Short mmCIF file of C-alpha atoms and ligand atoms in Angstrom, two decimals:
data_model
loop_
_atom_site.label_atom_id
_atom_site.label_comp_id
_atom_site.label_asym_id
_atom_site.label_seq_id
_atom_site.Cartn_x
_atom_site.Cartn_y
_atom_site.Cartn_z
CA MET A 447 -160.93 58.65 -25.04
CA SER A 448 -163.66 59.52 -22.60
CA LYS A 449 -164.54 63.00 -21.40
CA ALA A 450 -162.64 64.61 -18.56
CA HIS A 451 -163.61 63.08 -15.29
CA PRO A 452 -161.27 63.46 -12.34
CA VAL A 453 -160.81 60.36 -10.26
CA GLN A 454 -159.31 60.61 -6.82
CA VAL A 455 -156.63 57.96 -6.43
CA ILE A 456 -155.75 57.21 -2.83
CA ALA A 457 -153.03 54.71 -1.93
CA VAL A 458 -153.24 53.25 1.56
CA SER A 459 -149.85 52.18 2.81
CA GLY A 460 -147.66 52.40 5.89
CA GLY A 461 -144.59 50.24 5.62
CA LYS A 462 -145.25 47.83 8.45
CA GLY A 463 -147.44 44.76 8.09
CA GLY A 464 -150.63 44.31 10.07
CA VAL A 465 -151.15 47.95 11.01
CA GLY A 466 -154.65 48.01 9.50
CA LYS A 467 -154.17 49.09 5.89
CA SER A 468 -156.72 46.67 4.43
CA ASN A 469 -159.35 47.38 7.04
CA VAL A 470 -158.92 51.13 6.54
CA SER A 471 -159.11 50.70 2.75
CA VAL A 472 -162.30 48.64 2.80
CA ASN A 473 -164.13 50.69 5.40
CA LEU A 474 -163.07 54.06 4.02
CA GLY A 475 -164.36 52.81 0.68
CA ILE A 476 -167.73 51.90 2.18
CA ALA A 477 -167.97 55.20 4.05
CA LEU A 478 -167.26 57.16 0.86
CA ALA A 479 -169.84 55.08 -1.02
CA GLN A 480 -172.35 55.98 1.69
CA LYS A 481 -171.63 59.60 0.87
CA GLY A 482 -172.55 58.94 -2.73
CA ARG A 483 -169.11 58.45 -4.24
CA ARG A 484 -168.55 55.60 -6.70
CA VAL A 485 -165.70 53.63 -5.22
CA VAL A 486 -163.39 50.98 -6.63
CA LEU A 487 -160.92 49.25 -4.36
CA LEU A 488 -157.80 47.84 -5.98
CA ASP A 489 -156.26 45.08 -3.92
CA ALA A 490 -152.57 45.43 -4.70
CA ASP A 491 -151.47 42.88 -2.11
CA LEU A 492 -151.10 39.29 -3.12
CA GLY A 493 -150.30 38.30 0.47
CA LEU A 494 -152.37 36.16 2.78
CA ALA A 495 -154.67 38.83 4.15
CA ASN A 496 -156.23 39.69 0.79
CA ILE A 497 -159.37 41.74 0.64
CA ASP A 498 -161.28 38.81 -0.84
CA VAL A 499 -160.28 36.75 2.19
CA LEU A 500 -161.06 39.63 4.53
CA LEU A 501 -164.56 39.90 3.09
CA GLY A 502 -165.17 36.27 2.11
CA LEU A 503 -165.51 37.10 -1.58
CA THR A 504 -164.81 34.85 -4.54
CA ALA A 505 -163.19 36.24 -7.64
CA ASN A 506 -163.68 34.54 -10.98
CA HIS A 507 -161.28 36.69 -12.93
CA ASN A 508 -158.41 38.94 -12.09
CA LEU A 509 -156.18 41.57 -13.60
CA ALA A 510 -153.81 38.93 -14.95
CA ASP A 511 -156.69 37.75 -17.20
CA VAL A 512 -157.21 41.31 -18.41
CA LEU A 513 -153.52 41.61 -19.17
CA ALA A 514 -153.68 38.35 -21.08
CA GLY A 515 -156.59 39.76 -23.08
CA GLU A 516 -158.90 37.04 -21.80
CA CYS A 517 -161.52 39.26 -20.24
CA ASP A 518 -162.70 42.79 -19.74
CA ILE A 519 -161.93 44.86 -16.64
CA ARG A 520 -165.65 44.85 -15.87
CA ASP A 521 -165.58 41.06 -15.56
CA VAL A 522 -162.91 41.42 -12.91
CA LEU A 523 -164.86 43.74 -10.62
CA VAL A 524 -166.40 41.98 -7.64
CA ASP A 525 -169.32 43.50 -5.74
CA GLY A 526 -168.19 44.29 -2.22
CA PRO A 527 -170.19 45.46 0.80
CA GLY A 528 -171.87 48.85 0.77
CA GLY A 529 -171.84 49.17 -3.00
CA ILE A 530 -168.08 49.26 -3.45
CA LYS A 531 -166.43 47.35 -6.28
CA ILE A 532 -163.24 45.44 -5.80
CA VAL A 533 -160.43 44.53 -8.19
CA PRO A 534 -159.10 41.40 -6.50
CA ALA A 535 -155.42 40.79 -5.91
CA SER A 536 -153.53 38.95 -8.60
CA SER A 537 -150.10 38.49 -10.02
CA GLY A 538 -151.27 41.13 -12.49
CA THR A 539 -151.03 43.85 -9.87
CA GLN A 540 -147.66 42.57 -8.71
CA LYS A 541 -145.95 42.79 -12.06
CA MET A 542 -147.27 46.20 -13.10
CA THR A 543 -143.72 47.47 -13.47
CA GLN A 544 -142.73 44.74 -15.91
CA LEU A 545 -145.48 44.77 -18.49
CA SER A 546 -144.94 44.29 -22.19
CA ALA A 547 -145.95 47.12 -24.50
CA MET A 548 -149.13 45.24 -25.42
CA GLU A 549 -150.12 44.59 -21.83
CA HIS A 550 -149.30 48.18 -21.04
CA ALA A 551 -151.64 49.52 -23.73
CA GLY A 552 -154.33 47.00 -22.79
CA LEU A 553 -154.24 48.03 -19.19
CA ILE A 554 -154.50 51.74 -19.93
CA ASN A 555 -157.43 51.01 -22.17
CA ALA A 556 -159.11 48.85 -19.57
CA PHE A 557 -158.80 51.50 -16.89
CA SER A 558 -159.84 54.38 -19.08
CA GLU A 559 -163.10 52.56 -19.76
CA LEU A 560 -163.58 52.33 -16.04
CA GLY A 561 -162.78 55.99 -15.50
CA ASP A 562 -166.25 57.26 -16.29
CA GLN A 563 -167.85 54.99 -13.76
CA ILE A 564 -165.85 55.79 -10.69
CA ASP A 565 -165.06 58.75 -8.48
CA VAL A 566 -162.53 57.26 -6.11
CA LEU A 567 -159.95 54.54 -6.56
CA ILE A 568 -158.52 53.24 -3.30
CA VAL A 569 -155.35 51.17 -3.61
CA ASP A 570 -154.66 48.84 -0.72
CA THR A 571 -150.92 48.17 -0.82
CA ALA A 572 -148.84 45.37 0.63
CA ALA A 573 -146.56 45.86 3.61
CA GLY A 574 -143.00 46.95 3.01
CA ILE A 575 -141.38 49.11 0.36
CA SER A 576 -141.00 46.69 -2.53
CA GLU A 577 -140.79 47.93 -6.09
CA SER A 578 -144.44 47.03 -6.55
CA VAL A 579 -145.60 49.01 -3.51
CA VAL A 580 -143.51 52.01 -4.53
CA SER A 581 -144.93 51.95 -8.05
CA PHE A 582 -148.48 52.23 -6.69
CA LEU A 583 -147.51 54.99 -4.31
CA ARG A 584 -145.83 57.11 -6.94
CA ALA A 585 -148.79 56.76 -9.28
CA SER A 586 -151.36 57.90 -6.70
CA GLN A 587 -152.30 61.47 -5.87
CA GLU A 588 -152.96 60.91 -2.21
CA LEU A 589 -150.83 58.79 0.07
CA LEU A 590 -152.56 57.79 3.24
CA LEU A 591 -150.13 56.16 5.64
CA VAL A 592 -151.54 54.06 8.44
CA VAL A 593 -149.41 53.98 11.55
CA CYS A 594 -149.90 52.49 14.98
CA ASP A 595 -148.14 53.13 18.22
CA GLU A 596 -145.29 50.67 17.92
CA PRO A 597 -141.66 51.58 17.34
CA THR A 598 -141.48 49.40 14.21
CA SER A 599 -144.54 51.08 12.72
CA ILE A 600 -142.94 54.48 13.16
CA THR A 601 -139.56 53.41 11.78
CA ASP A 602 -141.17 51.61 8.82
CA ALA A 603 -143.38 54.61 8.00
CA TYR A 604 -140.31 56.82 8.25
CA ALA A 605 -138.37 54.56 5.87
CA LEU A 606 -141.23 54.69 3.38
CA ILE A 607 -141.55 58.48 3.57
CA LYS A 608 -137.79 58.87 3.17
CA LEU A 609 -137.68 56.60 0.12
CA MET A 610 -140.63 58.28 -1.60
CA ASN A 611 -139.17 61.70 -0.89
CA ARG A 612 -135.57 60.97 -1.84
CA ASP A 613 -136.24 58.91 -4.96
CA TYR A 614 -139.50 60.38 -6.25
CA GLY A 615 -139.73 63.85 -4.76
CA VAL A 616 -142.99 63.16 -2.96
CA ASN A 617 -143.30 65.64 -0.13
CA ARG A 618 -146.87 65.43 1.08
CA PHE A 619 -148.21 62.53 3.12
CA ARG A 620 -151.44 62.03 5.04
CA ILE A 621 -151.10 60.19 8.32
CA LEU A 622 -153.78 58.11 10.02
CA ALA A 623 -153.20 56.78 13.53
CA ASN A 624 -154.82 53.37 13.93
CA GLN A 625 -155.40 51.18 16.96
CA VAL A 626 -154.86 53.98 19.46
CA ARG A 627 -156.91 54.41 22.62
CA THR A 628 -157.66 58.11 22.58
CA GLU A 629 -157.68 61.19 20.37
CA GLN A 630 -154.69 62.39 22.33
CA GLU A 631 -152.75 59.19 21.74
CA GLY A 632 -153.33 59.59 18.02
CA ARG A 633 -151.97 63.15 18.07
CA HIS A 634 -149.05 62.04 20.15
CA LEU A 635 -148.19 59.31 17.66
CA PHE A 636 -148.38 61.81 14.80
CA ASN A 637 -146.07 64.16 16.70
CA LYS A 638 -143.55 61.38 17.23
CA LEU A 639 -143.41 60.74 13.52
CA THR A 640 -143.14 64.42 12.59
CA ARG A 641 -140.31 64.91 15.05
CA VAL A 642 -138.13 62.52 13.05
CA THR A 643 -139.25 63.65 9.61
CA GLU A 644 -138.75 67.34 10.49
CA ARG A 645 -135.23 66.65 11.61
CA PHE A 646 -134.09 64.73 8.58
CA LEU A 647 -136.44 65.36 5.66
CA ASP A 648 -138.18 68.17 3.84
CA VAL A 649 -141.70 66.79 3.85
CA ALA A 650 -145.13 67.88 5.03
CA LEU A 651 -147.12 65.39 7.05
CA GLN A 652 -150.83 66.05 7.41
CA TYR A 653 -152.70 64.47 10.26
CA THR A 654 -156.00 62.93 9.22
CA GLY A 655 -157.06 61.72 12.63
CA MET A 656 -157.30 58.37 14.32
CA VAL A 657 -159.22 55.11 14.36
CA PRO A 658 -159.44 53.71 17.88
CA TYR A 659 -158.50 50.22 18.87
CA ASP A 660 -161.87 48.49 18.81
CA GLU A 661 -162.78 44.84 19.38
CA ALA A 662 -165.56 45.31 16.83
CA VAL A 663 -162.89 45.40 14.11
CA LYS A 664 -161.56 42.02 15.23
CA LYS A 665 -165.06 40.55 15.44
CA ALA A 666 -165.87 41.84 11.98
CA VAL A 667 -162.65 40.32 10.59
CA GLN A 668 -163.57 36.98 12.15
CA ARG A 669 -166.97 37.15 10.51
CA GLN A 670 -165.41 38.20 7.19
CA ARG A 671 -167.40 41.39 7.28
CA ALA A 672 -166.43 45.05 7.14
CA VAL A 673 -166.81 46.69 10.54
CA LEU A 674 -168.76 49.56 8.99
CA ASP A 675 -171.22 47.08 7.63
CA ALA A 676 -171.45 44.66 10.59
CA TYR A 677 -171.09 47.19 13.42
CA PRO A 678 -172.00 50.59 12.01
CA ARG A 679 -172.18 52.19 15.44
CA ALA A 680 -168.87 50.87 16.75
CA LYS A 681 -166.29 53.48 17.68
CA ALA A 682 -164.05 52.41 14.82
CA SER A 683 -166.93 52.84 12.37
CA LEU A 684 -167.64 56.36 13.61
CA ALA A 685 -163.98 57.25 13.22
CA ILE A 686 -163.85 55.88 9.70
CA ARG A 687 -166.89 57.94 8.78
CA ALA A 688 -165.18 61.04 10.15
CA LEU A 689 -162.18 60.15 8.00
CA ALA A 690 -164.44 59.87 4.96
CA ASP A 691 -165.82 63.35 5.70
CA GLN A 692 -162.27 64.65 5.50
CA VAL A 693 -161.38 62.72 2.39
CA ASP A 694 -164.50 64.12 0.79
CA ASN A 695 -163.00 67.58 1.28
CA TRP A 696 -159.59 66.80 -0.15
CA PRO A 697 -159.03 68.80 -3.30
CA LEU A 698 -159.98 66.97 -6.45
CA PRO A 699 -157.14 66.39 -8.85
CA SER A 700 -157.05 68.86 -11.69
CA SER A 701 -156.97 67.20 -15.06
CA PRO A 702 -155.18 65.66 -16.76
CA ARG A 703 -153.25 64.49 -13.71
CA GLY A 704 -156.45 63.27 -12.19
CA HIS A 705 -157.40 60.97 -14.98
CA LEU A 706 -157.36 57.31 -14.30
CA GLU A 707 -155.32 56.81 -17.44
CA PHE A 708 -152.64 58.94 -15.93
CA PHE A 709 -152.53 56.77 -12.84
CA VAL A 710 -152.08 53.67 -14.97
CA GLU A 711 -149.49 55.35 -17.14
CA ARG A 712 -147.44 56.31 -14.13
CA LEU A 713 -147.95 52.89 -12.69
CA VAL A 714 -146.49 51.07 -15.63
CA GLU A 715 -143.67 53.44 -16.55
CA ALA A 716 -140.64 51.79 -15.04
N1 ATP B 909 -158.82 49.75 14.75
C1 ATP B 909 -158.56 48.48 15.04
N2 ATP B 909 -158.95 47.94 16.23
C2 ATP B 909 -158.67 46.67 16.55
N3 ATP B 909 -158.01 45.82 15.76
C3 ATP B 909 -157.60 46.27 14.57
C4 ATP B 909 -157.85 47.61 14.13
N4 ATP B 909 -157.33 47.76 12.90
C5 ATP B 909 -156.78 46.57 12.57
N5 ATP B 909 -156.94 45.67 13.56
C6 ATP B 909 -156.46 44.29 13.63
O1 ATP B 909 -155.28 44.17 12.86
C7 ATP B 909 -155.40 43.11 11.94
C8 ATP B 909 -154.67 43.45 10.68
O2 ATP B 909 -155.40 44.41 9.96
P1 ATP B 909 -155.24 44.56 8.40
O3 ATP B 909 -155.32 43.25 7.72
O4 ATP B 909 -156.17 45.62 7.96
O5 ATP B 909 -153.74 45.08 8.35
P2 ATP B 909 -152.81 45.30 7.09
O6 ATP B 909 -151.96 46.48 7.43
O7 ATP B 909 -153.61 45.35 5.86
O8 ATP B 909 -151.94 43.97 7.11
P3 ATP B 909 -151.00 43.39 5.94
O9 ATP B 909 -149.74 44.19 6.02
O10 ATP B 909 -150.80 41.97 6.32
O11 ATP B 909 -151.71 43.59 4.65
C9 ATP B 909 -156.91 42.91 11.75
O12 ATP B 909 -157.21 41.60 11.42
C10 ATP B 909 -157.48 43.29 13.07
O13 ATP B 909 -157.47 42.16 13.92
MG1 MG B 910 -153.49 44.25 4.09
#
């Protein structure tokens, strides 16, 4: 096994669909890469709005091939914008909780090889609180929940927090307000969410700021580009860079919990 090298594993989730999880994942990844971190983005959503679709990338292999022993994890990595590497979505990520012992060992091996070459693993999860989503969340050290100012976003984020807390004892969540108009609106949204969690749950929510509603994000999506790459000076891009500055200051995991192997082990233990 390789030498100790802590890898920060950040799951981006939020419960509700379409709140901006994939855009936050991709652009946060690019912003961290710009700060010199080696970033891999794991697309854990097999849905329609995959990261490869979002960025117009073509994948030749995927995790299912690695699990089948047909290729190496390095063959699966796709070069994304800004120097980030992407593990494309596949049925492999969906069935992480139902692997055979052989697949299990193969996967841990595959990821531990990768461990020396990355500093941050960002996991873009699907909407909802399926078994698959939950397995990624419980394996990650940092949970970044994207919420926007809609009642369903708040109730879905609440449901996710409640489930993770009740069933897995997770009590720390980072909250990012997306698609808000002002700083104040972001704060306000965060306060709304904490009001319900404080009443019913014993959890600590940490506000990580906001990304404004910005047409540049929509234009970038239409052009299959990342906003940080296509419109680096857009308001949304500035906000994402501020988020990356914060993430850069999050405490690094202390080993061995921080090892990538550990993430995979937790991921596959049913
Ligand atoms: N800050 C923003 N400003 C404007 N539009 C945004 C912003 N963030 C996201 N969007 C819009 O929301 C859409 C959905 O974003 P995204 O695909 O990142 O959401 P998601 O949460 O990953 O969705 P899914 O649950 O389907 O995976 C984008 O295509 C874009 O049009
Ligand atoms: Mg998505």
